Coordinates of C-alpha atoms in Angstrom, one line a residue:
X1 CA 53.6 -11.9 -49.7
X2 CA 54.7 -8.1 -48.5
X3 CA 53.1 -6.1 -50.8
X4 CA 49.7 -8.0 -50.1
X5 CA 50.4 -7.4 -46.8
X6 CA 51.5 -4.2 -46.9
X7 CA 47.9 -3.6 -48.7
X8 CA 46.3 -4.8 -45.7
X9 CA 47.4 -2.4 -43.6
X10 CA 45.2 0.1 -45.3
X11 CA 41.8 -1.8 -46.0
X12 CA 41.8 -2.9 -42.8
X13 CA 42.1 1.2 -41.2
X14 CA 39.3 2.2 -43.3
X15 CA 37.0 -0.9 -42.1
X16 CA 38.5 0.9 -38.3
X17 CA 37.2 4.0 -39.4
X18 CA 34.3 3.0 -40.9
X19 CA 33.0 1.1 -37.7
X20 CA 33.5 3.9 -35.6
X21 CA 31.8 5.7 -38.0
X22 CA 28.5 3.6 -37.3
X23 CA 29.4 3.5 -33.8
X24 CA 29.6 7.5 -33.2
X25 CA 26.5 8.2 -35.2
X26 CA 23.7 10.2 -33.2
X27 CA 20.0 10.0 -33.7
X28 CA 18.5 13.6 -36.0
X29 CA 15.5 13.2 -37.6
X30 CA 11.8 13.5 -35.4
X31 CA 11.7 14.1 -31.7
X32 CA 8.9 12.3 -29.9
X33 CA 8.0 12.0 -26.6
X34 CA 6.7 9.4 -24.4
X35 CA 6.7 8.1 -20.6
X36 CA 9.4 6.3 -19.5
X37 CA 7.5 2.8 -18.6
X38 CA 3.6 1.6 -18.6
X39 CA 3.4 1.1 -15.1
X40 CA 4.6 2.3 -11.6
X41 CA 3.7 1.5 -8.1
X42 CA 4.0 3.3 -4.7
X43 CA 2.7 3.0 -1.0
X44 CA 1.7 5.6 0.9
X45 CA 2.2 4.9 4.8
X46 CA -0.6 5.3 7.1
X47 CA 0.3 8.4 9.6
X48 CA 2.2 10.4 6.8
X49 CA -0.7 12.2 6.0
X50 CA 0.9 12.0 2.3
X51 CA 3.3 11.2 -0.7
X52 CA 5.6 12.1 -3.8
X53 CA 6.6 10.5 -6.3
X54 CA 7.8 11.0 -9.9
X55 CA 6.8 10.1 -13.3
X56 CA 9.4 10.2 -15.9
X57 CA 8.9 11.1 -18.8
X58 CA 12.0 10.8 -22.2
X59 CA 12.6 12.5 -25.3
X60 CA 13.9 9.9 -28.1
X61 CA 16.4 11.8 -28.5
X62 CA 18.0 15.6 -26.9
X63 CA 16.1 18.8 -26.8
X64 CA 17.0 21.7 -28.8
X65 CA 15.5 24.2 -27.2
X66 CA 12.9 24.4 -24.2
X67 CA 10.4 22.3 -24.4
X68 CA 6.9 21.8 -22.9
X69 CA 5.6 18.8 -21.8
X70 CA 2.4 18.0 -20.1
X71 CA 0.6 15.5 -18.5
X72 CA -3.3 14.8 -17.1
X73 CA -5.6 12.3 -16.5
X74 CA -7.4 9.4 -17.7
X75 CA -10.9 9.3 -15.4
X76 CA -11.9 6.7 -17.1
X77 CA -9.5 5.1 -17.1
X78 CA -8.7 5.5 -13.7
X79 CA -9.5 4.3 -9.9
X80 CA -8.8 7.2 -7.9
X81 CA -10.3 10.9 -8.5
X82 CA -8.2 13.8 -9.3
X83 CA -8.1 16.1 -5.9
X84 CA -9.5 14.0 -3.6
X85 CA -7.3 10.5 -3.5
X86 CA -4.4 12.8 -5.1
X87 CA -2.0 15.5 -7.0
X88 CA -0.8 16.8 -9.3
X89 CA 1.8 19.5 -8.5
X90 CA 3.4 20.2 -12.2
X91 CA 1.2 19.3 -15.2
X92 CA 3.8 21.1 -17.4
X93 CA 7.2 20.4 -17.6
X94 CA 9.7 22.3 -18.9
X95 CA 12.5 19.9 -20.4
X96 CA 15.9 21.6 -20.8
X97 CA 17.0 22.4 -24.4
X98 CA 20.3 19.7 -24.3
X99 CA 18.3 17.3 -21.6
X100 CA 16.1 14.4 -22.4
X101 CA 14.9 13.0 -18.8
X102 CA 12.0 15.1 -17.7
X103 CA 9.6 14.3 -14.6
X104 CA 6.2 15.0 -13.2
X105 CA 5.1 15.2 -9.4
X106 CA 2.4 12.5 -7.8
X107 CA 1.5 13.8 -4.3
X108 CA -1.2 10.6 -2.9
X109 CA -2.8 11.8 -0.1
X110 CA -3.2 9.0 3.0
X111 CA -6.9 10.2 2.8
X112 CA -7.5 8.9 0.3
X113 CA -5.2 5.6 0.6
X114 CA -6.2 2.2 1.1
X115 CA -5.6 -1.1 1.2
X116 CA -7.0 -2.0 -1.8
X117 CA -4.6 -0.9 -4.5
X118 CA -6.6 2.7 -6.4
X119 CA -5.1 3.3 -9.9
X120 CA -4.3 6.3 -11.5
X121 CA -4.0 7.1 -16.0
X122 CA -2.1 8.8 -17.2
X123 CA -1.1 10.8 -20.4
X124 CA 1.2 12.8 -21.9
X125 CA 1.8 15.3 -24.7
X126 CA 3.9 18.3 -25.5
X127 CA 2.4 21.3 -28.1
X128 CA 5.9 20.7 -30.0
X129 CA 7.6 17.1 -29.6
X130 CA 4.9 14.8 -31.7
X131 CA 3.6 11.9 -29.4
X132 CA 6.3 7.8 -29.6
X133 CA 4.4 5.1 -30.7
X134 CA 4.6 3.7 -27.4
X135 CA 4.2 4.8 -24.1
X136 CA 1.4 7.1 -24.3
X137 CA -0.4 6.4 -20.9
X138 CA 0.9 5.6 -16.9
X139 CA -0.6 3.5 -15.0
X140 CA 0.3 4.4 -11.1
X141 CA -0.8 2.1 -8.2
X142 CA -1.3 2.8 -4.9
X143 CA -1.8 1.6 -1.5
X144 CA -2.5 2.2 2.2
X145 CA 0.5 0.6 4.2
X146 CA 0.2 0.3 8.1
X147 CA 2.9 -0.8 9.7
X148 CA 2.8 -2.0 12.9
X149 CA 1.8 -0.1 15.7
X150 CA -0.4 -0.1 18.9
X151 CA -1.3 3.7 19.2
X152 CA -4.8 2.5 17.7
X153 CA -6.3 -0.1 19.6
X154 CA -8.0 1.4 22.0
X155 CA -11.8 3.2 23.3
X156 CA -14.7 2.2 21.9
X157 CA -15.6 -0.9 19.9
X158 CA -18.1 -2.7 17.9
X159 CA -19.6 -6.3 17.6
X160 CA -20.2 -8.0 14.1
X161 CA -20.0 -11.3 15.3
X162 CA -19.6 -14.1 18.2
X163 CA -20.5 -16.6 17.6
X164 CA -20.5 -17.7 21.5
X165 CA -23.5 -15.0 22.3
X166 CA -22.5 -13.1 24.8
X167 CA -22.9 -10.2 22.9
X168 CA -25.7 -8.8 20.4
X169 CA -24.3 -7.6 16.3
X170 CA -23.5 -3.5 17.3
X171 CA -23.3 -4.1 21.0
X172 CA -20.2 -2.3 22.3
X173 CA -17.4 -2.8 24.1
X174 CA -14.2 -1.2 26.2
X175 CA -10.5 -1.6 24.9
X176 CA -7.6 -0.5 26.7
X177 CA -3.8 -0.7 26.2
X178 CA -0.9 -2.7 27.9
X179 CA 0.0 -4.5 30.1
X180 CA 2.8 -4.8 27.3
X181 CA 3.5 -2.2 24.1
X182 CA 1.7 -4.7 22.3
X183 CA -0.5 -6.2 24.0
X184 CA -3.8 -5.2 24.6
X185 CA -7.6 -5.4 27.2
X186 CA -10.8 -6.3 25.5
X187 CA -12.3 -4.8 28.9
X188 CA -16.2 -7.8 29.7
X189 CA -17.9 -4.0 31.4
X190 CA -20.7 -5.2 29.2
X191 CA -21.2 -8.5 29.2
X192 CA -25.2 -9.5 30.5
X193 CA -23.7 -13.1 31.0
X194 CA -20.9 -13.5 33.4
X195 CA -21.1 -12.1 37.2
X196 CA -17.6 -11.4 36.9
X197 CA -17.8 -8.1 34.5
X198 CA -15.2 -5.0 36.4
X199 CA -12.5 -7.8 36.9
X200 CA -12.2 -10.5 33.6
X201 CA -11.0 -9.3 30.9
X202 CA -9.3 -11.1 27.0
X203 CA -5.6 -10.4 27.2
X204 CA -4.5 -9.4 23.2
X205 CA -0.9 -10.4 22.7
X206 CA 0.2 -8.9 19.0
X207 CA 2.9 -10.0 16.5
X208 CA 3.9 -7.7 14.3
X209 CA 2.7 -9.4 10.6
X210 CA -0.6 -8.8 13.2
X211 CA -1.4 -12.3 14.1
X212 CA -2.8 -12.9 18.4
X213 CA -3.3 -14.6 20.6
X214 CA -5.9 -14.4 23.1
X215 CA -6.2 -15.6 27.1
X216 CA -8.5 -15.1 29.6
X217 CA -6.9 -13.1 32.7
X218 CA -9.2 -15.8 35.1
X219 CA -12.2 -17.3 34.0
X220 CA -15.2 -15.9 33.0
X221 CA -18.1 -16.6 35.6
X222 CA -21.1 -17.6 33.8
X223 CA -23.0 -19.7 36.7
X224 CA -25.2 -22.5 36.3
X225 CA -24.2 -25.7 34.5
X226 CA -21.7 -23.9 32.1
X227 CA -20.1 -22.6 35.2
X228 CA -15.8 -21.4 34.8
X229 CA -15.2 -20.6 31.9
X230 CA -11.6 -20.5 30.6
X231 CA -10.5 -18.6 27.1
X232 CA -8.0 -18.8 24.7
X233 CA -7.5 -17.9 21.1
X234 CA -6.3 -16.7 18.1
X235 CA -6.6 -14.8 15.6
X236 CA -5.6 -11.2 13.0
X237 CA -5.8 -7.1 14.0
X238 CA -6.1 -4.6 11.3
X239 CA -3.3 -1.7 11.6
X240 CA -4.6 -0.8 8.2
X241 CA -8.7 -0.1 9.7
X242 CA -7.4 -0.7 13.8
X243 CA -10.4 -4.3 13.0
X244 CA -10.1 -7.3 15.2
X245 CA -11.0 -11.2 14.2
X246 CA -10.6 -13.8 16.8
X247 CA -11.3 -16.5 14.5
X248 CA -11.0 -19.2 17.3
X249 CA -11.8 -19.0 20.1
X250 CA -12.2 -21.5 22.7
X251 CA -14.4 -21.6 26.2
X252 CA -13.1 -24.8 28.4
X253 CA -14.3 -25.8 31.8
X254 CA -15.3 -28.0 33.9
X255 CA -19.1 -28.5 31.5
X256 CA -17.3 -29.5 28.6
X257 CA -14.7 -27.5 25.4
X258 CA -16.2 -25.2 22.4
X259 CA -14.1 -24.4 19.7
X260 CA -14.1 -22.6 16.6
X261 CA -15.6 -19.6 17.7
X262 CA -15.6 -15.9 16.2
X263 CA -15.4 -12.9 17.5
X264 CA -15.0 -10.0 15.2
X265 CA -14.9 -6.1 16.7
X266 CA -15.0 -2.9 14.9
X267 CA -13.7 0.7 16.0
X268 CA -16.7 2.6 16.7

């Protein structure tokens, strides 16, 4: 039994040695280049002009020497246009010897960003390293992000829809900011049907998520059988376009109530 025990020690040592050699093994075959991922997403915040993002690439093993890696746009599979919607700041990257990860800098322009996502499809290549069989394209999806901002809700607006029919499509309306920081007034100055256009307005209160509540500061005086009407409603605003969509507007007075009216305005 003692002999067997002693013999087992060198055998066990050999097993450990063999395992260690396998664990320490380093790939020493041909190198290959690919993107680090198939896709990524980004947003450009309104008012920031642009945003710089990195598209990462990698090689299978560390570069044995300084290696040139190139990026190009697959225009046929992109909705964004290079030079108009975005710029590639470094179309060629030099991967230093001993490194295996690099990146390309992409500048996304606010002027080309929209609320709906645009896509840019990139291709990768290297004059000295072969392409891998995976992640040979990278799709960057980006859109315009518009946080809460009241500065745009002022000036002249154009009527798109008014189911109450005070205004015809295309009629112009003036909007003034305040009195509170999250409010603006839709003036009645150009309303041809009321007798108090210079003093009445709709006060719009905006929440951070874009939802709004609407209330007239005084009754709209229509005269005749309609008489005075108080106005209230709900809807939403768009911080990207500064559009106003009052989707449920109610007129109520002694003559009755009309609810569910729509009043849609866009910046002129």
